[in-house]
mmCIF file of C-alpha atoms and ligand atoms in Angstrom:
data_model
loop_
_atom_site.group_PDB
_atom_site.id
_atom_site.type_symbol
_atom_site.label_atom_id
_atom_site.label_comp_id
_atom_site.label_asym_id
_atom_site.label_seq_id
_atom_site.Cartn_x
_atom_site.Cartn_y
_atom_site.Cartn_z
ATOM 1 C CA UNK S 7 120.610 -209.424 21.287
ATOM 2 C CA UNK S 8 118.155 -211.525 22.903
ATOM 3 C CA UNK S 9 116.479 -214.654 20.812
ATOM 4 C CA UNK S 10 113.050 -214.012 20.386
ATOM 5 C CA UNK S 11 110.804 -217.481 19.811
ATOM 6 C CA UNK S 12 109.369 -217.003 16.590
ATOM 7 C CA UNK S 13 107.997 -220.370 15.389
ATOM 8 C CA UNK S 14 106.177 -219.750 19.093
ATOM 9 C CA UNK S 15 104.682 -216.089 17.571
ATOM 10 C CA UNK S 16 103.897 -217.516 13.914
ATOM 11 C CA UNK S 17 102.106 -219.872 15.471
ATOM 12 C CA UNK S 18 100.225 -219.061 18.109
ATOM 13 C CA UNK S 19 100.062 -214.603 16.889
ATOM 14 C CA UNK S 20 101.461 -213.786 20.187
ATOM 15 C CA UNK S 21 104.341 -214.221 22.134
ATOM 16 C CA UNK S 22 105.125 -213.503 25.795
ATOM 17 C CA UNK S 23 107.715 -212.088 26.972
ATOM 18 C CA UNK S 24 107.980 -212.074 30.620
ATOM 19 C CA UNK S 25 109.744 -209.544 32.870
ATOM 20 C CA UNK S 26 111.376 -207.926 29.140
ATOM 21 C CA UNK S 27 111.157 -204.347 30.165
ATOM 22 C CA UNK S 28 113.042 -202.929 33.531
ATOM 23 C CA UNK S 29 111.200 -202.567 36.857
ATOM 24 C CA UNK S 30 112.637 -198.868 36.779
ATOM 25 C CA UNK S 31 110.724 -198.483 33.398
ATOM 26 C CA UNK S 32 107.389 -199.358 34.525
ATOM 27 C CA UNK S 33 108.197 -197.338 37.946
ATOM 28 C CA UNK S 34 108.964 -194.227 35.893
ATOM 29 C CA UNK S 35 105.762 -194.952 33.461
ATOM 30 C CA UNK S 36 103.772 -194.885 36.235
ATOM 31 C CA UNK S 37 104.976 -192.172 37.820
ATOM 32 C CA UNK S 38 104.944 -189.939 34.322
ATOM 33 C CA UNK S 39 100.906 -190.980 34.183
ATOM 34 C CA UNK S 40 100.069 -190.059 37.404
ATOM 35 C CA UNK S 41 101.729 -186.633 36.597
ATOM 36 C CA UNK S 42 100.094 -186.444 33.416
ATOM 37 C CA UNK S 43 96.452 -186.901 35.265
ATOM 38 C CA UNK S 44 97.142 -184.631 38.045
ATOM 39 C CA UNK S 45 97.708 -181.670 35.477
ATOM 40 C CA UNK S 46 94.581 -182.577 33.766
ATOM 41 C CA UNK S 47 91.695 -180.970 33.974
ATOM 42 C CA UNK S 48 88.492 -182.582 32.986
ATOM 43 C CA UNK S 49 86.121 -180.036 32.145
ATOM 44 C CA UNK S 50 84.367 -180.967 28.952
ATOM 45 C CA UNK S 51 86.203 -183.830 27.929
ATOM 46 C CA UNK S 52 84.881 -186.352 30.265
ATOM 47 C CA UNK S 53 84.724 -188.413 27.174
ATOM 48 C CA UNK S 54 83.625 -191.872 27.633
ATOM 49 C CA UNK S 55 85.611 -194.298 25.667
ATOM 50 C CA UNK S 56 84.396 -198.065 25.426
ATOM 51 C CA UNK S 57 84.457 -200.170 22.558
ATOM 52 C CA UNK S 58 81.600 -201.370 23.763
ATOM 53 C CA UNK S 59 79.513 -198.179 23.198
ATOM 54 C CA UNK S 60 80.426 -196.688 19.902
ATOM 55 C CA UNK S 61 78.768 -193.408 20.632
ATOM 56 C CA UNK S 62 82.635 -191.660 20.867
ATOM 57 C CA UNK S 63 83.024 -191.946 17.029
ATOM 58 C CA UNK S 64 81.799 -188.793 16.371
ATOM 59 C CA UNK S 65 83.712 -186.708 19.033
ATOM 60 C CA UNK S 66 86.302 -184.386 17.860
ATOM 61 C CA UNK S 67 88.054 -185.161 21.383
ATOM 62 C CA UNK S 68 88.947 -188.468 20.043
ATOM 63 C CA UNK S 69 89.118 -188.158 16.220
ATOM 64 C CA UNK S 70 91.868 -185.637 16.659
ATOM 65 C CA UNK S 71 93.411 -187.663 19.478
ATOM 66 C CA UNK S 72 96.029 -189.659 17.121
ATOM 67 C CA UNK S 73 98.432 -186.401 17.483
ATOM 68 C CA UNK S 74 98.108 -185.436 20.731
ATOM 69 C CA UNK S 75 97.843 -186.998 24.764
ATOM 70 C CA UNK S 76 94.256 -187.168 25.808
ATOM 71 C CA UNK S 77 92.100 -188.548 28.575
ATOM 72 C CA UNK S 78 89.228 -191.072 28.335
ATOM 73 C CA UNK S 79 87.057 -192.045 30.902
ATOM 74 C CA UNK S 80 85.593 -195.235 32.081
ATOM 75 C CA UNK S 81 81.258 -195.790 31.515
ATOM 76 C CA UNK S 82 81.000 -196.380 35.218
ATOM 77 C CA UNK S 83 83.869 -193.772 36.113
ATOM 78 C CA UNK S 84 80.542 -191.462 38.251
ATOM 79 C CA UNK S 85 82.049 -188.694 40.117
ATOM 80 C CA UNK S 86 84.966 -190.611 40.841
ATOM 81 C CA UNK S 87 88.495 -187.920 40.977
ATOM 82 C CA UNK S 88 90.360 -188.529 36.884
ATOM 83 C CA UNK S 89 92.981 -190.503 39.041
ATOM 84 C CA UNK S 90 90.333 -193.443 39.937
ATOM 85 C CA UNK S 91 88.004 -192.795 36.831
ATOM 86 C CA UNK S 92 90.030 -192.906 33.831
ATOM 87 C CA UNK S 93 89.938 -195.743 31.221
ATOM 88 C CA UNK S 94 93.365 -194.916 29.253
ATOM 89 C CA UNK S 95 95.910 -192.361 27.957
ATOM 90 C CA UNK S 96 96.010 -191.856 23.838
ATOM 91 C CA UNK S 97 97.755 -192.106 21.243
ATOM 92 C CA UNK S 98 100.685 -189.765 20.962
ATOM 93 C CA UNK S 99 102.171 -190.423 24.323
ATOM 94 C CA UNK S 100 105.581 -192.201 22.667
ATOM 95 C CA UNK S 101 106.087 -188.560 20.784
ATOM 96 C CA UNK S 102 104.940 -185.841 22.933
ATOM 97 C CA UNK S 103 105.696 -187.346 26.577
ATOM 98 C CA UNK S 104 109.614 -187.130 26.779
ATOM 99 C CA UNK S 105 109.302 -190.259 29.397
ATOM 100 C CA UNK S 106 107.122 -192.396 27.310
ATOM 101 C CA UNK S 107 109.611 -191.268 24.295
ATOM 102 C CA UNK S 108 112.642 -192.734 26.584
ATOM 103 C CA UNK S 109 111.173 -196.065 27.324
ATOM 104 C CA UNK S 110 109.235 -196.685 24.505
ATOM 105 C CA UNK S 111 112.390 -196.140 21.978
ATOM 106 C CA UNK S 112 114.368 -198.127 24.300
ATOM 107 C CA UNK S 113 117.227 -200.747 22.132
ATOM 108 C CA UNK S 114 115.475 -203.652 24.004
ATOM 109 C CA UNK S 115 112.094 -202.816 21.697
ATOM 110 C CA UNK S 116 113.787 -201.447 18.600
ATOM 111 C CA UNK S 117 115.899 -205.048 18.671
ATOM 112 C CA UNK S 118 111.803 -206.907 18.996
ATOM 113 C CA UNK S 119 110.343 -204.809 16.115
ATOM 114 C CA UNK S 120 113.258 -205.762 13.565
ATOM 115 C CA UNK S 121 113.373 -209.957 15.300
ATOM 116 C CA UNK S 122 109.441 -209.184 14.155
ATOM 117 C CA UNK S 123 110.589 -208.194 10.558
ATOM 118 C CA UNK S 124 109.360 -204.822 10.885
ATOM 119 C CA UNK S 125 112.168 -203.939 8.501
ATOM 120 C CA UNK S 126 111.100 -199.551 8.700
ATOM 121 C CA UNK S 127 109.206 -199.781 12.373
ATOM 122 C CA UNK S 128 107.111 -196.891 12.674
ATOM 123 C CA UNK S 129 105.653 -195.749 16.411
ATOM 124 C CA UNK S 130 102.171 -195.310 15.540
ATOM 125 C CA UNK S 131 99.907 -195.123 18.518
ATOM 126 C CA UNK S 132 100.102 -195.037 22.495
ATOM 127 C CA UNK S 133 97.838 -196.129 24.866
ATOM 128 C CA UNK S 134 98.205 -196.355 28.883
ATOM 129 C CA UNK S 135 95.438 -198.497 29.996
ATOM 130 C CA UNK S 136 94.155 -198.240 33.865
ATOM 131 C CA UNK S 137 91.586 -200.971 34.256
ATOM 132 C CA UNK S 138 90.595 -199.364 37.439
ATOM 133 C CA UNK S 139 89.708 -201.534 40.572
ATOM 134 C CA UNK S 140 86.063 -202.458 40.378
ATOM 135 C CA UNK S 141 85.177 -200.263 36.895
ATOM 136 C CA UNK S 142 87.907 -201.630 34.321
ATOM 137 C CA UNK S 143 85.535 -202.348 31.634
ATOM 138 C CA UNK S 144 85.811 -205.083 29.165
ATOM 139 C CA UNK S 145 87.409 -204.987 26.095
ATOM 140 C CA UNK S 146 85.661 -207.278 23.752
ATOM 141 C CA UNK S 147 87.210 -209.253 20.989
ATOM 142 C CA UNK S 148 88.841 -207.372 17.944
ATOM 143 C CA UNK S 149 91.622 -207.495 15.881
ATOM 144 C CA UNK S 150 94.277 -204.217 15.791
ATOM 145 C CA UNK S 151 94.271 -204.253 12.442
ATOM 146 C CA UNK S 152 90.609 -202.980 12.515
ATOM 147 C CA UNK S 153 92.055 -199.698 13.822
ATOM 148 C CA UNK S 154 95.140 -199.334 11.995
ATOM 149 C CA UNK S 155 94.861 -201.068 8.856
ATOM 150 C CA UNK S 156 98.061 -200.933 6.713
ATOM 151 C CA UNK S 157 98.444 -202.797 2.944
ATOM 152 C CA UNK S 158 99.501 -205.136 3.434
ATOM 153 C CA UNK S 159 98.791 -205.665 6.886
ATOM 154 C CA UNK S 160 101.714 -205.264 9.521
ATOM 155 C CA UNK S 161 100.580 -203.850 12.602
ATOM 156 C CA UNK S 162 101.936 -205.564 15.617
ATOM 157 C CA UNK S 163 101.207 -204.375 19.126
ATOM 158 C CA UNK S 164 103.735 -204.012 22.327
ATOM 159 C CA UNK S 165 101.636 -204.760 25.337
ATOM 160 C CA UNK S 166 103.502 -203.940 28.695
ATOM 161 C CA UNK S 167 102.274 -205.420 31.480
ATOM 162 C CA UNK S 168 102.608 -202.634 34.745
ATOM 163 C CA UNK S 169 101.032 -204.777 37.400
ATOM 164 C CA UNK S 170 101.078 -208.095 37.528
ATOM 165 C CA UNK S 171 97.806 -208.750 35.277
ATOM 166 C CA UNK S 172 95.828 -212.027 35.661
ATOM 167 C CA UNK S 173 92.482 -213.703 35.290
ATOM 168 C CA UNK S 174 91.201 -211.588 38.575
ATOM 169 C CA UNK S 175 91.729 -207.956 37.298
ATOM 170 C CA UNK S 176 90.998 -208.444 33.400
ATOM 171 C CA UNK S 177 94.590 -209.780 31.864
ATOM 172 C CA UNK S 178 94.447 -210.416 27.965
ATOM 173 C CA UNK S 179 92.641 -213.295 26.682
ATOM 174 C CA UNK S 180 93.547 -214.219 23.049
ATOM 175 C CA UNK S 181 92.368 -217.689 20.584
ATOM 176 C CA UNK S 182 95.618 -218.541 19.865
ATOM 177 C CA UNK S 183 96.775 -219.365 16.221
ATOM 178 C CA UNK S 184 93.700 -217.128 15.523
ATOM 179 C CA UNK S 185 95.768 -214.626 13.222
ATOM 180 C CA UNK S 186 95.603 -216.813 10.636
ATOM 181 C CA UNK S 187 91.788 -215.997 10.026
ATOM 182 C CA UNK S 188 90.652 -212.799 8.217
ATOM 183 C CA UNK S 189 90.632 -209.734 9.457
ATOM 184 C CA UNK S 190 86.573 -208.754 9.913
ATOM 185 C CA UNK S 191 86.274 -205.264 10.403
ATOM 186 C CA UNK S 192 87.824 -201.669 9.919
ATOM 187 C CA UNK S 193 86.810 -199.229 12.072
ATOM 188 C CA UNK S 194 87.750 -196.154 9.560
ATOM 189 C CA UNK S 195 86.589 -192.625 8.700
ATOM 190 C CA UNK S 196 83.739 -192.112 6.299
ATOM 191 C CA UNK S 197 83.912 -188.489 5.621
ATOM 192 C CA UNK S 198 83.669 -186.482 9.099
ATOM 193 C CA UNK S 199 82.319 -189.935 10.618
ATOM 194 C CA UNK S 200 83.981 -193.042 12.020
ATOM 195 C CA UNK S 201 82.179 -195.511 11.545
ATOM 196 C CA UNK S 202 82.509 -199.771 11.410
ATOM 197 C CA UNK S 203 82.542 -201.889 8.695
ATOM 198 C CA UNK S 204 81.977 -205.034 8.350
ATOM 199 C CA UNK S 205 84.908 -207.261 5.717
ATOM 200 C CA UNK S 206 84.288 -210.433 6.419
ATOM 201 C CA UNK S 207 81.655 -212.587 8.241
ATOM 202 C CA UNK S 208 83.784 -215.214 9.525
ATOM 203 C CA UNK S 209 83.103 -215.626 13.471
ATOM 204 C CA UNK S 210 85.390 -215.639 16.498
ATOM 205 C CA UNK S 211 86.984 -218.981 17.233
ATOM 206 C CA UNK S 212 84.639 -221.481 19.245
ATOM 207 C CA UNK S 213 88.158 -223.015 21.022
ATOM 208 C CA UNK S 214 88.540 -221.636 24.615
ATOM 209 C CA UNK S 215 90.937 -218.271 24.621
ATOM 210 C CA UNK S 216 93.776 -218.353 26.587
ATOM 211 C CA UNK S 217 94.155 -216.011 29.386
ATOM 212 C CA UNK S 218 97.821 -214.236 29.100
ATOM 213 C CA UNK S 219 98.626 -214.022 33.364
ATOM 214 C CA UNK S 220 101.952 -212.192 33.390
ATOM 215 C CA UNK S 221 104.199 -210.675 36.022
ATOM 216 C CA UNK S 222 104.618 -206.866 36.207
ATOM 217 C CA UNK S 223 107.419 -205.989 33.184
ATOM 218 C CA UNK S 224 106.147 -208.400 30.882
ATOM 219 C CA UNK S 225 105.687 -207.531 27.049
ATOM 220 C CA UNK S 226 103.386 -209.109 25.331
ATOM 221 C CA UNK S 227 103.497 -209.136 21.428
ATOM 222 C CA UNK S 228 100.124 -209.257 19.571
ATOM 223 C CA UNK S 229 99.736 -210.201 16.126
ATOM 224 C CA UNK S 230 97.607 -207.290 14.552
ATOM 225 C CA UNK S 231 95.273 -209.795 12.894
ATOM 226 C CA UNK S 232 95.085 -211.760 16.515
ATOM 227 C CA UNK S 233 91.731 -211.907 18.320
ATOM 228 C CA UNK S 234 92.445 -210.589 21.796
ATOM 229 C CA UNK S 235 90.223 -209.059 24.381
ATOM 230 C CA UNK S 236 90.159 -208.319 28.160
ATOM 231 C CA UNK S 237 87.692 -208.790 30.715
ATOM 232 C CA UNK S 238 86.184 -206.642 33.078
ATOM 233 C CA UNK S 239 88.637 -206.197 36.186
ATOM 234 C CA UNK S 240 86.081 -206.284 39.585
ATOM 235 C CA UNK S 241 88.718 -207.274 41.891
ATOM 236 C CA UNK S 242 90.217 -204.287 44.195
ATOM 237 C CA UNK S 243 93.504 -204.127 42.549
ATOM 238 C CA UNK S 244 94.639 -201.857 39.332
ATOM 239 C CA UNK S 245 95.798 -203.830 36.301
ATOM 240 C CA UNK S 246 98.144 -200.846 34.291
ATOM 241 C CA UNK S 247 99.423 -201.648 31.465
ATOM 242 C CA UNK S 248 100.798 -199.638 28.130
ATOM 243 C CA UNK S 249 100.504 -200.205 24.739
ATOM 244 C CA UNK S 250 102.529 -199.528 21.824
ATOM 245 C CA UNK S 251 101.317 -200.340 18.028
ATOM 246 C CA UNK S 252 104.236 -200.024 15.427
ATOM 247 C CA UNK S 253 103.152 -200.503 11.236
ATOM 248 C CA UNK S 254 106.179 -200.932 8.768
ATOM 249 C CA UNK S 255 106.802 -197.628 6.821
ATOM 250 C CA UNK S 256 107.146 -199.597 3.560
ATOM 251 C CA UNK S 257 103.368 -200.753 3.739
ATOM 252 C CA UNK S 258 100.646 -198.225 3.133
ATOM 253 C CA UNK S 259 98.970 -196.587 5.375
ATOM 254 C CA UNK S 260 95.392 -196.090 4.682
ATOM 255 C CA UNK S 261 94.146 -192.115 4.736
ATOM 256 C CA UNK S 262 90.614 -193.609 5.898
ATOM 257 C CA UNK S 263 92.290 -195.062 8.642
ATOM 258 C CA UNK S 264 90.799 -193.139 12.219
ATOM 259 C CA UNK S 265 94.185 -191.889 13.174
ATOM 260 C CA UNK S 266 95.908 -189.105 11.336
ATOM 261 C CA UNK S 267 98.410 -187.132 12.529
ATOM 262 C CA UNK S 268 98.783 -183.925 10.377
ATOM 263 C CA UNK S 269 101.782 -182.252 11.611
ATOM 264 C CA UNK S 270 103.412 -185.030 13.030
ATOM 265 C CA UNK S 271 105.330 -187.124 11.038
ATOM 266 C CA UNK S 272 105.565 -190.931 12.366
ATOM 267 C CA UNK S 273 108.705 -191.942 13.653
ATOM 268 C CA UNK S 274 110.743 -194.912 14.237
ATOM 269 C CA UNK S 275 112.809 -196.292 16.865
ATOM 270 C CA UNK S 276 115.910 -193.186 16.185
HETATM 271 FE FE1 LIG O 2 93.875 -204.516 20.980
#
């Protein structure tokens, strides 16, 4: 099993992991996506997603996406074909998609999420981020745990890098050691409504973030109380990358928390 360096994660709430996951994984992610968006059809659900715009909290298309494989588009995404317009994939991907199943239950993962102490890792949530060429929008500073809030907190996030990612085409930026601070928000359902609320005032870190640059195949493990972001990628190349957020079964799991799947029990790495 490899050695993880976990003074390096308690201390800084991330840890990078370069080249971790096989070329032929990323290959066959990519290739599963592109499959997945040229059997979409967009119809109705050209649903912008930012989380710089809240005004998708109230659509049904993403409420009820925490079960299922659905498409968001980007704000600037115009009449641009799904393939060069979409923002991500969510959130079920690792349970519906027999491809994203396969690589993201791979040993190599299930061996991080127990070095971790994730001692009953549950799969919670898939994303496959885009970050088109030119329209990649931001994503501006939050904490996971905001979306998936367990008690006691112990959401960590698999980040998977599937082009090389860097300062050019919006890598991740993180303040590191920042996980240590509170968590400030929960973004959670308030009867048919998602809304945000505020938990604690403290601000972001004034220190300078550090910008994660990492070859293709690199995992990057995020902290779920870490501050982490992304800027906007305006260079002419991609920057794909997929996500995986695990919570340990023996915590609770909020029933405000946005994503619910009813009829689809959370599983772990078996
Ligand atoms: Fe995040």
């Amino acid at each position: 099993m490899t050695r993880f360096d976990l003074a390096a994660y308690d201390r800084d709430g991330f840890l990078v992991l370069e080249r971790y996951v096989p070329a032929e994984d990323c290959d066959a992610l990519q290739a599963r996506a592109a499959e997945l968006v040229a059997g979409f059809d967009p119809g109705p659900a050209r649903t912008i997603f930012s989380t710089c715009d809240q005004g998708h909290a109230r659509d049904r298309y993403f409420r009820e996406s925490g079960g299922a494989i659905r498409f968001f588009f980007e704000k600037e995404a115009g009449d641009r074909r799904p393939e060069l317009a979409l923002n991500k994939i969510g959130h079920a991907l690792h349970d519906l998609d027999p491809v994203f199943d396969r690589v993201s239950r791979q040993p190599r993962l299930a061996a991080l999420a127990t070095a971790l102490g994730l001692v009953q890792p549950l799969l919670l949530q898939s994303m496959y981020f885009f970050k088109q060429p030119r329209i990649g929008a931001e994503v501006g500073w939050h904490q996971d745990a905001t979306y998936l809030h367990t008690r006691p907190s112990t959401v960590a996030g698999f980040w998977i890098a599937l082009d090389d990612a860097d300062r050019d085409n919006g890598c991740l930026l993180a303040f590191a050691g920042a996980h240590r601070g509170p968590l400030r928000e929960r973004f959670h359902r308030v009867g048919a409504d998602l809304v945000t609320s505020r938990l604690d005032a403290t601000p972001w870190p004034e220190a300078e973030p550090v910008a994660l640059e990492v070859p293709r195949g690199s995992l990057v493990v995020l902290h779920g109380l870490l501050p982490h972001a992304s800027v906007a990628n305006r260079s002419d190349r991609p920057r794909h990358a997929y996500a995986l957020h695990l919570i340990d079964g023996r915590a609770v799991y909020d029933i405000d928390n946005w994503l619910q799947r009813p009829g689809l029990p959370l599983r772990g790495f078996a």
